[in-house]
Each structure stands twice: as structure tokens, then as C-alpha cells.
Coordinates of C-alpha atoms in Angstrom, one line a residue:
X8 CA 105.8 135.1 192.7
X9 CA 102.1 135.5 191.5
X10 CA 103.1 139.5 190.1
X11 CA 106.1 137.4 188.6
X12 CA 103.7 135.2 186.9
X13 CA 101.6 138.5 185.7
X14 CA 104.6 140.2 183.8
X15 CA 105.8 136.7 182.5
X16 CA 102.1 136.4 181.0
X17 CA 102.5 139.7 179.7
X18 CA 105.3 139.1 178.2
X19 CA 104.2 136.2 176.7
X20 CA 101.4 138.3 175.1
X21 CA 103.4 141.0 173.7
X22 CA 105.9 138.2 171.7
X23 CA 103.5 137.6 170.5
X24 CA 101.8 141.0 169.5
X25 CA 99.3 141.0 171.5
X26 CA 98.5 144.1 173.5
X27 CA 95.9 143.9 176.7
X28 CA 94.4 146.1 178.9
X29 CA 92.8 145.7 182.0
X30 CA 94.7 143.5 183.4
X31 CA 93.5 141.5 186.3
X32 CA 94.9 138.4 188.5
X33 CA 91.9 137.0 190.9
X34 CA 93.6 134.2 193.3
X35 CA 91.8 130.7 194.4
X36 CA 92.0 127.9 196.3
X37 CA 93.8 126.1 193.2
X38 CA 93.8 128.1 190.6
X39 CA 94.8 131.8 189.6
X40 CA 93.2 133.7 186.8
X41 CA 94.5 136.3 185.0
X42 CA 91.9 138.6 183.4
X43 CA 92.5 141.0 180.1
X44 CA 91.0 142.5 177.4
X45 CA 92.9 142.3 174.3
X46 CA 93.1 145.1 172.1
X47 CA 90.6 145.9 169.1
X48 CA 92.2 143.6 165.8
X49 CA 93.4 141.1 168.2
X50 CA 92.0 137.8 167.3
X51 CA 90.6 135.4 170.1
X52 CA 91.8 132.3 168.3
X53 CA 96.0 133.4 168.7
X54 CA 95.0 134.0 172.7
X55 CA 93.8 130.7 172.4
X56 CA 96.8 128.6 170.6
X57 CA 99.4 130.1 173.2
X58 CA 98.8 127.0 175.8
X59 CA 101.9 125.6 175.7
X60 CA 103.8 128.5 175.3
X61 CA 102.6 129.7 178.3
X62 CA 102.6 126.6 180.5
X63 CA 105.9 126.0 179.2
X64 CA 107.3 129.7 179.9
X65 CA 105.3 129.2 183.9
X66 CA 106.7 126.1 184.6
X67 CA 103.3 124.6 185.1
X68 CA 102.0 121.4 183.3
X69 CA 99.1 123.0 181.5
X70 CA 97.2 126.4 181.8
X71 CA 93.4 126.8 180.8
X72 CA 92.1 129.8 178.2
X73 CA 89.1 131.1 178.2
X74 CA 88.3 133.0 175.7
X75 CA 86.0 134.8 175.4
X76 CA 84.6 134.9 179.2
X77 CA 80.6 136.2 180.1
X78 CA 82.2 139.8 180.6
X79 CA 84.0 139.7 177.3
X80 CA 87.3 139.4 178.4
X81 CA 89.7 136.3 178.1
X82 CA 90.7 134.5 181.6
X83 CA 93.8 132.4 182.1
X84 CA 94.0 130.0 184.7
X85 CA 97.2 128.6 186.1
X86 CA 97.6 126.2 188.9
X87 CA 99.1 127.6 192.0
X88 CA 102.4 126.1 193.2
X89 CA 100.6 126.1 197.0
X90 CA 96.5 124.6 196.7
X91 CA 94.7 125.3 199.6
X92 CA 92.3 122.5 201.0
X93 CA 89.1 123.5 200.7
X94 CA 87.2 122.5 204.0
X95 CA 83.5 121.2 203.9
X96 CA 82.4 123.8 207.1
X97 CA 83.6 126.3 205.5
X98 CA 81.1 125.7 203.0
X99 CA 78.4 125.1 205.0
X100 CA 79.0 127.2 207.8
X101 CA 78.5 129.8 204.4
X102 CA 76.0 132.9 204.2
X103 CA 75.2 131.5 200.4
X104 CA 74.3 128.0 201.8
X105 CA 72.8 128.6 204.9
X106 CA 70.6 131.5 203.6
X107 CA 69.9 129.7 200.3
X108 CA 66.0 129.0 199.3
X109 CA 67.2 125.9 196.6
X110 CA 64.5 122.7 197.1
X111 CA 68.4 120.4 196.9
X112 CA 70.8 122.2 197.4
X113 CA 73.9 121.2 196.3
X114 CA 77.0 122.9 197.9
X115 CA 80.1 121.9 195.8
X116 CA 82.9 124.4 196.1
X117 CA 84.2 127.7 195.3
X118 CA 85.0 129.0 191.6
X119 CA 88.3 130.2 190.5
X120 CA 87.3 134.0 191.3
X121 CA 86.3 132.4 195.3
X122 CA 83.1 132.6 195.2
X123 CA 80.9 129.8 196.9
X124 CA 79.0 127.3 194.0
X125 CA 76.1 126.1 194.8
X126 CA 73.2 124.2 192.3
X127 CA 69.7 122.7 192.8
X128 CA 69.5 119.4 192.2
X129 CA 66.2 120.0 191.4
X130 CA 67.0 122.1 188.2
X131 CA 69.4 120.0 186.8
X132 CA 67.7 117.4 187.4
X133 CA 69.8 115.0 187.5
X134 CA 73.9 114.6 187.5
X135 CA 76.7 112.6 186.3
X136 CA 79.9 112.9 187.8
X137 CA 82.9 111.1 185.9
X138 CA 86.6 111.3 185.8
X139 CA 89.7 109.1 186.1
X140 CA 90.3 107.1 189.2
X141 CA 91.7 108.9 192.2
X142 CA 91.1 112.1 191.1
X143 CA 87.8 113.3 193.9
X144 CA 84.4 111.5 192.5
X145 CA 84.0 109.9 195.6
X146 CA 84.5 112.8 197.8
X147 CA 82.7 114.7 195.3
X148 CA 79.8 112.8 195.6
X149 CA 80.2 113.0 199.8
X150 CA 80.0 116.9 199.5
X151 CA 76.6 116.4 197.3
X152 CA 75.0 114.2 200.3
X153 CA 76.4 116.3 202.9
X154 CA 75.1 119.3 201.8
X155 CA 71.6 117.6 201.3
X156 CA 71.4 115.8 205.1
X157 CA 72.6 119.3 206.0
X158 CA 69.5 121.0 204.6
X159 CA 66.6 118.9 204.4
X160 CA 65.1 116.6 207.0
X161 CA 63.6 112.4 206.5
X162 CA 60.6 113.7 205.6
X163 CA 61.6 115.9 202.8
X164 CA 64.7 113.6 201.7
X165 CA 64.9 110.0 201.0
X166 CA 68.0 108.5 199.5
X167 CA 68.4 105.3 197.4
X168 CA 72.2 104.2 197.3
X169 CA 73.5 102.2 195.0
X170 CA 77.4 101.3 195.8
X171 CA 78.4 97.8 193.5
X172 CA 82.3 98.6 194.7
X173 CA 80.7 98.4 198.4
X174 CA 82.9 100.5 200.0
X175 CA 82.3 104.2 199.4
X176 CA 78.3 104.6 200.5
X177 CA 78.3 102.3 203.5
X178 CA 79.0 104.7 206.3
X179 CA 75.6 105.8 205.4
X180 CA 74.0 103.0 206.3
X181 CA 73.8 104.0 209.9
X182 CA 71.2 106.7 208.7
X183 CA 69.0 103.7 207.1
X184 CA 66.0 104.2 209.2
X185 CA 65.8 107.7 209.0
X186 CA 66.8 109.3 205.3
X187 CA 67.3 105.4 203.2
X188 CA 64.8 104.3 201.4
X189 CA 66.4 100.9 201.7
X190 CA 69.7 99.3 202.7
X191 CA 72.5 100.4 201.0
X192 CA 72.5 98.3 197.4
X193 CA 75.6 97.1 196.4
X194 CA 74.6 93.6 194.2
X195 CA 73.5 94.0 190.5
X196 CA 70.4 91.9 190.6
X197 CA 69.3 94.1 193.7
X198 CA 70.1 97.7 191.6
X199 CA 68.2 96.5 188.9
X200 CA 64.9 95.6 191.3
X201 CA 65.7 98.4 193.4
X202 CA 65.4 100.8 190.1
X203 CA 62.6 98.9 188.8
X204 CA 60.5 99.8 192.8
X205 CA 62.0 103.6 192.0
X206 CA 60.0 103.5 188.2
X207 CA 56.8 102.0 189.8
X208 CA 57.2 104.7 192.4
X209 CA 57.2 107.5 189.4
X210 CA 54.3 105.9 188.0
X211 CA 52.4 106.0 191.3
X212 CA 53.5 109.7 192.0
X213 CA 52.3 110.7 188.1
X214 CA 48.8 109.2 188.7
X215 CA 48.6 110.9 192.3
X216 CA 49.4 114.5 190.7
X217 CA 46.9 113.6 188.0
X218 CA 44.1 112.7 190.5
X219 CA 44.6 116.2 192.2
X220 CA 45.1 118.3 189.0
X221 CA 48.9 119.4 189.8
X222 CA 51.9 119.3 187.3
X223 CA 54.7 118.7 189.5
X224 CA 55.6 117.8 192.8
X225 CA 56.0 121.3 194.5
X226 CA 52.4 121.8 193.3
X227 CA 51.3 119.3 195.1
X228 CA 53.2 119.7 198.6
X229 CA 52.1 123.3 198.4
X230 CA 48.3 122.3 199.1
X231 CA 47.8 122.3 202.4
X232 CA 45.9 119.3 203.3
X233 CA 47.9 116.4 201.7
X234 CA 50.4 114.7 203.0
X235 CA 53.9 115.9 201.6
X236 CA 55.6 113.8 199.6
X237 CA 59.7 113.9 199.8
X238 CA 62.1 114.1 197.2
X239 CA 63.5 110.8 196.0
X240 CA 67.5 111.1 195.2
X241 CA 69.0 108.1 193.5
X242 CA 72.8 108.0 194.0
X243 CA 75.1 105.6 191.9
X244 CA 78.9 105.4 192.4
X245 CA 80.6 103.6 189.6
X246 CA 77.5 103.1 187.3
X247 CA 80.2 101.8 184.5
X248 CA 80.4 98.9 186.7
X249 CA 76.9 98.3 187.0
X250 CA 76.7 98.6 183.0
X251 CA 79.2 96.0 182.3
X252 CA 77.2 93.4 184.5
X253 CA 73.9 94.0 183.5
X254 CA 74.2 95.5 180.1
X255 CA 71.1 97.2 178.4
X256 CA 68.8 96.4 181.0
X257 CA 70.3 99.4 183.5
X258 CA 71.1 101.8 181.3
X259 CA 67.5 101.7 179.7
X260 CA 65.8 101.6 183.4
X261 CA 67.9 105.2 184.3
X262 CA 66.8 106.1 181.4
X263 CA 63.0 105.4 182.0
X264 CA 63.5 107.3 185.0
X265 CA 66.1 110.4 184.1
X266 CA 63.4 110.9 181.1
X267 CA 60.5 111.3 183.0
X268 CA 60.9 111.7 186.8
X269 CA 61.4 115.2 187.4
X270 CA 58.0 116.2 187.8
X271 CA 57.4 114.3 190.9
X272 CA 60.4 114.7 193.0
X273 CA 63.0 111.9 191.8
X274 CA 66.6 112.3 190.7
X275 CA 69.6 110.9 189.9
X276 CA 73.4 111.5 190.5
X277 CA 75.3 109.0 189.0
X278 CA 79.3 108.1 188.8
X279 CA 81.7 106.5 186.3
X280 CA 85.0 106.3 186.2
X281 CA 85.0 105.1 183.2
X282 CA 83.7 108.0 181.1
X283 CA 84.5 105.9 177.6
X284 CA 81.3 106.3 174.5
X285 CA 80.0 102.6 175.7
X286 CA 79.3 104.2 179.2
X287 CA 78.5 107.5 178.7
X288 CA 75.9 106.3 176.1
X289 CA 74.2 109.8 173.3
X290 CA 71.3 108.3 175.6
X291 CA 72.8 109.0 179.2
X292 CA 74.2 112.4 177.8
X293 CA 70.6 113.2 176.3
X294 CA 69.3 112.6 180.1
X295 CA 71.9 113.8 181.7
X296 CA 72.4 117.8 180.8
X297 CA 74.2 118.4 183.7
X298 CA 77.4 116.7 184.1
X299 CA 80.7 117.6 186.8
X300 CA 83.8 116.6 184.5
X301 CA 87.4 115.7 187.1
X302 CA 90.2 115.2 185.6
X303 CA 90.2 112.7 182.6
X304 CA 93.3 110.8 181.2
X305 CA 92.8 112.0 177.8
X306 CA 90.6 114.6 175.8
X307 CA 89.0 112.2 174.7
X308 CA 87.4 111.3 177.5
X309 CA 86.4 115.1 178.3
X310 CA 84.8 115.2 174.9
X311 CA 82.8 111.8 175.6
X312 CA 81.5 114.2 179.5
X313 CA 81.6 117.7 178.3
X314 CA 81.7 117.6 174.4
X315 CA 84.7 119.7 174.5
X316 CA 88.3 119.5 175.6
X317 CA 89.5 121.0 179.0
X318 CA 88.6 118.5 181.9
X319 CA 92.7 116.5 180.4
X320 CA 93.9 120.1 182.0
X321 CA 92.7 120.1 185.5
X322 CA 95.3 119.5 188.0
X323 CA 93.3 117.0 190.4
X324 CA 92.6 116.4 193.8
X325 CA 88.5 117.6 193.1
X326 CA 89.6 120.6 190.3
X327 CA 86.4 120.0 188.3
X328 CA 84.9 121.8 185.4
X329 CA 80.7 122.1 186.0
X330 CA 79.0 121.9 183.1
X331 CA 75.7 122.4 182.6
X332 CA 74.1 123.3 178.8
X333 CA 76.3 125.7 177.2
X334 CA 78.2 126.8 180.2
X335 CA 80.8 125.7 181.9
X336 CA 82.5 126.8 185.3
X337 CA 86.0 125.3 186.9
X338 CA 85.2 125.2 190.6
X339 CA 88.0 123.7 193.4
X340 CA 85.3 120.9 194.8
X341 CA 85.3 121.1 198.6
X342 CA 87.1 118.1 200.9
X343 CA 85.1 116.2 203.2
X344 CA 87.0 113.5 205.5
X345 CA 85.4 109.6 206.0
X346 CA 85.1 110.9 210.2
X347 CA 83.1 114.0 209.4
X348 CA 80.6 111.8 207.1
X349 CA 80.7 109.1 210.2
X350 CA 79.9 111.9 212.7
X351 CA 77.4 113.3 210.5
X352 CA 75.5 110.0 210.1
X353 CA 76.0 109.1 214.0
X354 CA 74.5 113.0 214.9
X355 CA 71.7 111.9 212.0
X356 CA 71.2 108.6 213.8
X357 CA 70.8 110.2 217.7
X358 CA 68.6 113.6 216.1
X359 CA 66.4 111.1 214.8
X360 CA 66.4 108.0 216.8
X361 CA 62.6 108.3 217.8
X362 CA 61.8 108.8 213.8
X363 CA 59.5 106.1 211.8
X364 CA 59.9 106.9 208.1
X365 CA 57.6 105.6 205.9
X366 CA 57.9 103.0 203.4
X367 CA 57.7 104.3 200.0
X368 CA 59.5 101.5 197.5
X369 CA 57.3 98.2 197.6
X370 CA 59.7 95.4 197.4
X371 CA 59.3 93.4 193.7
X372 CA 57.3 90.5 194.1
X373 CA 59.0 87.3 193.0
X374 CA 57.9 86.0 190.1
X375 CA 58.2 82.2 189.5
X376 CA 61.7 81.7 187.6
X377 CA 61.0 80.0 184.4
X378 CA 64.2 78.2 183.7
X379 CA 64.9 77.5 179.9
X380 CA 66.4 73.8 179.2
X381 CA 68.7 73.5 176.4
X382 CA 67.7 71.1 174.2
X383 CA 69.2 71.5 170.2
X384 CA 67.6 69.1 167.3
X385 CA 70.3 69.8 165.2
X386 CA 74.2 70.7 165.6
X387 CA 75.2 74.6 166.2
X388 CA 74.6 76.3 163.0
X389 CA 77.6 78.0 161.5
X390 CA 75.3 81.3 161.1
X391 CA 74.1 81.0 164.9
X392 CA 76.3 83.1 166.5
X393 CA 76.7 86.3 163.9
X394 CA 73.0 86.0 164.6
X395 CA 73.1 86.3 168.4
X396 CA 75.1 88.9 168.4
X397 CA 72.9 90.9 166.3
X398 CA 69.6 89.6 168.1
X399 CA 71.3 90.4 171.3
X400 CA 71.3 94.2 171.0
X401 CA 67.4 94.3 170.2
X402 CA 64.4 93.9 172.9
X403 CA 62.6 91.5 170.5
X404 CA 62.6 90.1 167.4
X405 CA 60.5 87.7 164.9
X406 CA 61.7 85.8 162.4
X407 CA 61.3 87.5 160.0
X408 CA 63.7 90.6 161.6
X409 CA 66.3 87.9 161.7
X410 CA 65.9 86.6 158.3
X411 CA 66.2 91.0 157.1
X412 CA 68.9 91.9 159.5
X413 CA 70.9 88.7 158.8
X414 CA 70.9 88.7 155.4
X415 CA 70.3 85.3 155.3
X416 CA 67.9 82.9 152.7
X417 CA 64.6 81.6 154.1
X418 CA 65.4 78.4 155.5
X419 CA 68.9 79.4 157.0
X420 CA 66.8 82.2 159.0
X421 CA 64.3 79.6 160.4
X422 CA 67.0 77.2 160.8
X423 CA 68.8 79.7 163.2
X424 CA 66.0 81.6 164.8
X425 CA 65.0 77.8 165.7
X426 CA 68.4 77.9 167.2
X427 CA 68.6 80.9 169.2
X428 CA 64.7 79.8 170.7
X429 CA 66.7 76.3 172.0
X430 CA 69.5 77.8 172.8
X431 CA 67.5 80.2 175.3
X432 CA 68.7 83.5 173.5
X433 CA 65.0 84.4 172.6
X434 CA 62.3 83.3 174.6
X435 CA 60.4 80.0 173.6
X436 CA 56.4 79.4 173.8
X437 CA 56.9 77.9 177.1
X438 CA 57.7 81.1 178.9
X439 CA 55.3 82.7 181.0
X440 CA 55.7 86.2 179.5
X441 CA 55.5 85.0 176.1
X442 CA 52.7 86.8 174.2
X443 CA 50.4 84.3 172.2
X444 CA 50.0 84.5 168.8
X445 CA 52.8 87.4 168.4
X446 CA 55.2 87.0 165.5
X447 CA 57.7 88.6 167.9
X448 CA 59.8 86.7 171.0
X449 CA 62.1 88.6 173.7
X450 CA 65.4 88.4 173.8
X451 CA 66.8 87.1 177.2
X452 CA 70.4 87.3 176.7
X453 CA 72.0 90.8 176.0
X454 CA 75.6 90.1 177.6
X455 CA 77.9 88.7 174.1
X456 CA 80.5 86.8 176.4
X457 CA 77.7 85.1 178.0
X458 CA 76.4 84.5 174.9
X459 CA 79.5 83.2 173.4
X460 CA 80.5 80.9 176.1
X461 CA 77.0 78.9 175.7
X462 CA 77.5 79.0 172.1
X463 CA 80.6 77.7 171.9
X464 CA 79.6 74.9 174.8
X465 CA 77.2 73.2 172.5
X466 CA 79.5 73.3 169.1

């Protein structure tokens, strides 16, 4: 069948003028590619624009061109009518992985030409993995953790896990006193605390490099009479989820820590599948270079992961497209079963029954909760709520920045800053974290439906 599908591509080509030599078909686990080298005058672009020609003359629902590949030559890759399944031993019971010298090795799959993948986490140096629903995130994301408890022991890995749909990370919870930082998270209001403890902890780790003279974390471990200190891994499936509960407030804490964390030892892998331009934010994508793209519903959404087309053509069931900078690889992602994760972590739990890990995120202490009373002098303003909305996408403002952002006259600005301090939008006097004597107030309420609702309650 495959030498079949080699003359019909050929023939394809040839309709089409287009003469090749060199022809070569390499065979994988989901994919096959055919290899070529068109003829001298042949333009790329024509190789290119033959998708459907050739799906439709394969009988398959899509084929993937590359063109041009790192030798020069232009790869086609068709699904196979029989997939293989991919096993997880087979990946770690691998020369690549088991010989492998990576700090966080991540052991993912094998490529279309068979060849195990494998990338350090701590390169990246962090990861987001998005596609539609169903179609291998999760078990994506159970590879990446098995490959790392595979490798690396409590002392050189600790994992923070963040699961809001509270159903995909819990087996892991049985290894919670030897590789969890803490219990598995799976409320908002605990993410958020838990990722404000993993900021202090990258503040904490900066000023300890700085008191010994070292730029990075592998500097530091490397002098012999310190304690080590063990890389911090910070997994989040469905971080969409997360967003649309907590708004601004957890994208800009990943942000904090994606920015700056690298240097001493924290990382973060997280999920969506949602990968739409209000999730996948320019500032997630400027943090996150290194992005694993399954199969989206639309091209869209593989332009909003990988800035290109491609990841609408993958045929599913953990076909991925890696992408990291420039380059980008299709790997066949490797299939790890809920019982081998179970008897990993209950192996985990009797290897290292006798282990004491130590503590390193410091709870949050509770502040005292300063709870705003709405009290209005005057009926709901008719400019009040155009107003929030604005305010509500800011950190701060002063009246003044509503008065220029609003457009409106003097007294209509007071009149609704007034407002949005009463209402509880903006931070009054009263709060303890107001600043004295500042012009400017914090804003409290990000979330517009929120803000709405309380709006229209006092009108």
C-alpha cells in the first residue's frame, strides 16, 4: 500500500510538472514521510499549494508539506491507515533517555523519521501545551512527569501541581511527601497563593546566588559545600480555566515568574484547551518560547500556539507539532495509561517511604480581610459603568487617569471616580494597603461580570 502511496505522490508531482529526485518514504508510528528533492526551476511554493490535491488523490483527510526541510529537501507527511501506539517503556526503557546527561529531561515521543525526542526542560525553560479537547494534553503532560520521576530523585525534583478540573493530577498525590511541594491545588484562591509562595521562593533563591557570587542555579549546586537546592517544576492543566476565574491577577503572577525564574531552578509547564488570543495572551507567548501544539479545531487556533498554520492538520490521539523558536518538529507523543502512573507513584511512595523532604514554600500569612461596605451618596451615575470597565483593566488609577481615559468634564470624573471608590471598584482611604497621600488608588475588581452584576444591583 505504502509503494502505492509513493507512485500516486509521484504522480501527483508530475501533473503537475514537477520532476523529483531522490525519492525517499521513512515510516512512523503515525505518520509516513515522503522525502524529494525537486528539480532545479521548480518552485517551492507549487510543492506547497498541492495539499488537497494530494490528500484528496490518498484518500486521507489532510497531508502536511514541508518545504523546504533542514537538509533542503521537501517532506510530505501522510497519516497511516494503521497508527501504532506508542508505549511509555519503550521510551524510557531507551538508550537516548537512559544515557541522556539533560538536568529535566523530557521524554516525549518519537519524530516522524522514528527517532526518540527528548528536551530539557531546563532550556526551554518553560512550556505550554494547548490543543482541543480530547486530543492527548493530559497524557501529554503524564509523559512529561513520568519521564522527570523517572530521572531525578526528591531531592533534585519538587513539583507544584495545579489541577482546577481536579481530576487529572490527583493520582499524584500519593507521592506528596516525597517529590510535592504541597498538596495537589485544585481551588483558585489556593493557585493564586500557592504561585505567590513560588515568586517569594524566586526571590529568596536570587538573593542566595547573589550572597555566594553565582549566576544560576547549577553554579551554585556545583560548590561543594552547600546544600543543593532542587529544581522547582510548576505544572498547570487547564490554565484557561484558572484565567477566566481570577483574571489578570494569574496571568501576571506566571508572568512574574516565567520572566525571571530560570536562573534559579523554577519552571513552568502549563495547559489550555482553550488556545483562543484572550488565553494565550502576546504576554504568555513572549514567556513561553517553547510551546507543544495538538490538534486545534481551526488554524486559527494554531496561529494563536505556533504563529503558523499546521497543528488544524494533525490527526490526533497525541500527533503534536514541537515548536520551539523558529523550528518546528511533528513528533507521535508517547501513551502512558492512568495504572502505570498509579504504579509509578505507589513504587515512588514504598522507594521513598523513610524520606523527609524539606519544606521549601512558606505558606502566605493571612492578612486581615478588609471588607469594603457599600455605601453610595448619590444614585448610580449613568457614566459609572463605561468607567469600570475601563478602570478595571488597569492596576491603579487616580482621578485624574479617569477624567483622561474617560473623556469626561471635570466634575463628571470626580463624580464617578467618587463612585467606583463606594462602590468598592478602587480602593477607598480606609484600606489597609492604601498608600497615604498618593494621587493613585488600586483597583480591586478586575472580573467585568462581577463588576456588572454590583453595578446593576445598586441602579
Amino acid at each position: 500500500m505504502n509503494e502505492n502511496r509513493k507512485e500516486l505522490i509521484k504522480a501527483v508531482l508530475l501533473s503537475f510538472k514537477i520532476t523529483t529526485y531522490d525519492f525517499e518514504e521513512i515510516r512512523g508510528t503515525t505518520v509516513t514521510l515522503y522525502k524529494f528533492r525537486p528539480q532545479i526551476g521548480v518552485r517551492v511554493s507549487r510543492i506547497r499549494g498541492l495539499k488537497d490535491e494530494l490528500a484528496a488523490t490518498l484518500c486521507v483527510p489532510s497531508v502536511r508539506i514541508i518545504a523546504p526541510m533542514e537538509d533542503g529537501s521537501v517532506g510530505i507527511e501522510v497519516p497511516n491507515k494503521d497508527r501504532e501506539v506508542l508505549q511509555m517503556s519503550d521510551i524510557l526503557n531507551s538508550w537516548e533517555y537512559q544515557n541522556t546527561v539533560m538536568e529535566l529531561p523530557c521524554a516525549i515521543g518519537r519524530t516522524v523519521t522514528n527517532e526518540i525526542f527528548m528536551a530539557d526542560l531546563a532550556e526551554m525553560p518553560h512550556l505550554l501545551v494547548a490543543g482541543a479537547t480530547g486530543q492527548g494534553k493530559s497524557v501529554g503532560l503524564n509523559v512529561i512527569l513520568m519521564s522527570l520521576l523517572h530521572k531525578k530523585t526528591p531531592d533534585e525534583l519538587r513539583l507544584v501541581l495545579i489541577d482546577p478540573k481536579k481530576v487529572e493530577l490527583n493520582l499524584y498525590s500519593k507521592i506528596e511527601s516525597s517529590y510535592l511541594a504541597s498538596p495537589v491545588i485544585t481551588e483558585p484562591e489556593d493557585a493564586e497563593q500557592k504561585l505567590q509562595s513560588v515568586c517569594d521562593l524566586m526571590d529568596e533563591r536570587y538573593e542566595l546566588l547573589s550572597s555566594v557570587g553565582v549566576r544560576n542555579i547549577k553554579e551554585y549546586n556545583a560548590i561543594p559545600i552547600v546544600e543543593k537546592l532542587p529544581y522547582v517544576v510548576v505544572v498547570i492543566d487547564e490554565y484557561g480555566d484558572l484565567v477566566m476565574t481570577s483574571g489578570k491577577q494569574m496571568e501576571r503572577a506566571i508572568c512574574r515568574i516565567a520572566q525571571k525564574a530560570r536562573a534559579v531552578g523554577i519552571h513552568m509547564i502549563i495547559s489550555t484547551q482553550r488556545p483562543s488570543a484572550t488565553i494565550v495572551t502576546g504576554n504568555i507567548k513572549a514567556n513561553f518560547p517553547t510551546r507543544i501544539a495538538f490538534r486545534t479545531t481551526t488554524g486559527t487556533d494554531s496561529r494563536v500556539i505556533l504563529d503558523q498554520t499546521g497543528a488544524e492538520r494533525l490527526t490526533g490521539k497525541g500527533d503534536m507539532i514541537f515548536f520551539s523558536g523558529a523550528d518546528t518538529t511533528r513528533i507521535q507523543c508517547a501513551y502512558v495509561t492512568l495504572d502505570e502512573v498509579n504504579e509509578t507513584c505507589n513504587d515512588i511512595n514504598e522507594r521513598y517511604a523513610d524520606h523527609k523532604s524539606t519544606i521549601i514554600l512558606k505558606e502566605q500569612e493571612e492578612q486581615q480581610v478588609y471588607v469594603h461596605e457599600v455605601r453610595l451618596t448619590a444614585p448610580i451615575h449613568r457614566f459609572t459603568k463605561a468607567a469600570a470597565f475601563i478602570v478595571a483593566d488597569q492596576d491603579a488609577v487616580s482621578e485624574a487617569w479617569v477624567k483622561v481615559n474617560t473623556k469626561l468634564d471635570f466634575m463628571d470624573a470626580r463624580r464617578v471616580f467618587n463612585q467606583l471608590i463606594e462602590l468598592g471598584i478602587v480602593e477607598s482611604c480606609k484600606s489597609p494597603h492604601h498608600v497615604p497621600n498618593s494621587q493613585f488608588r488600586r483597583v480591586l475588581m478586575h472580573n467585568k461580570d462581577e463588576i456588572s452584576r454590583l453595578i446593576d444591583k445598586f441602579s
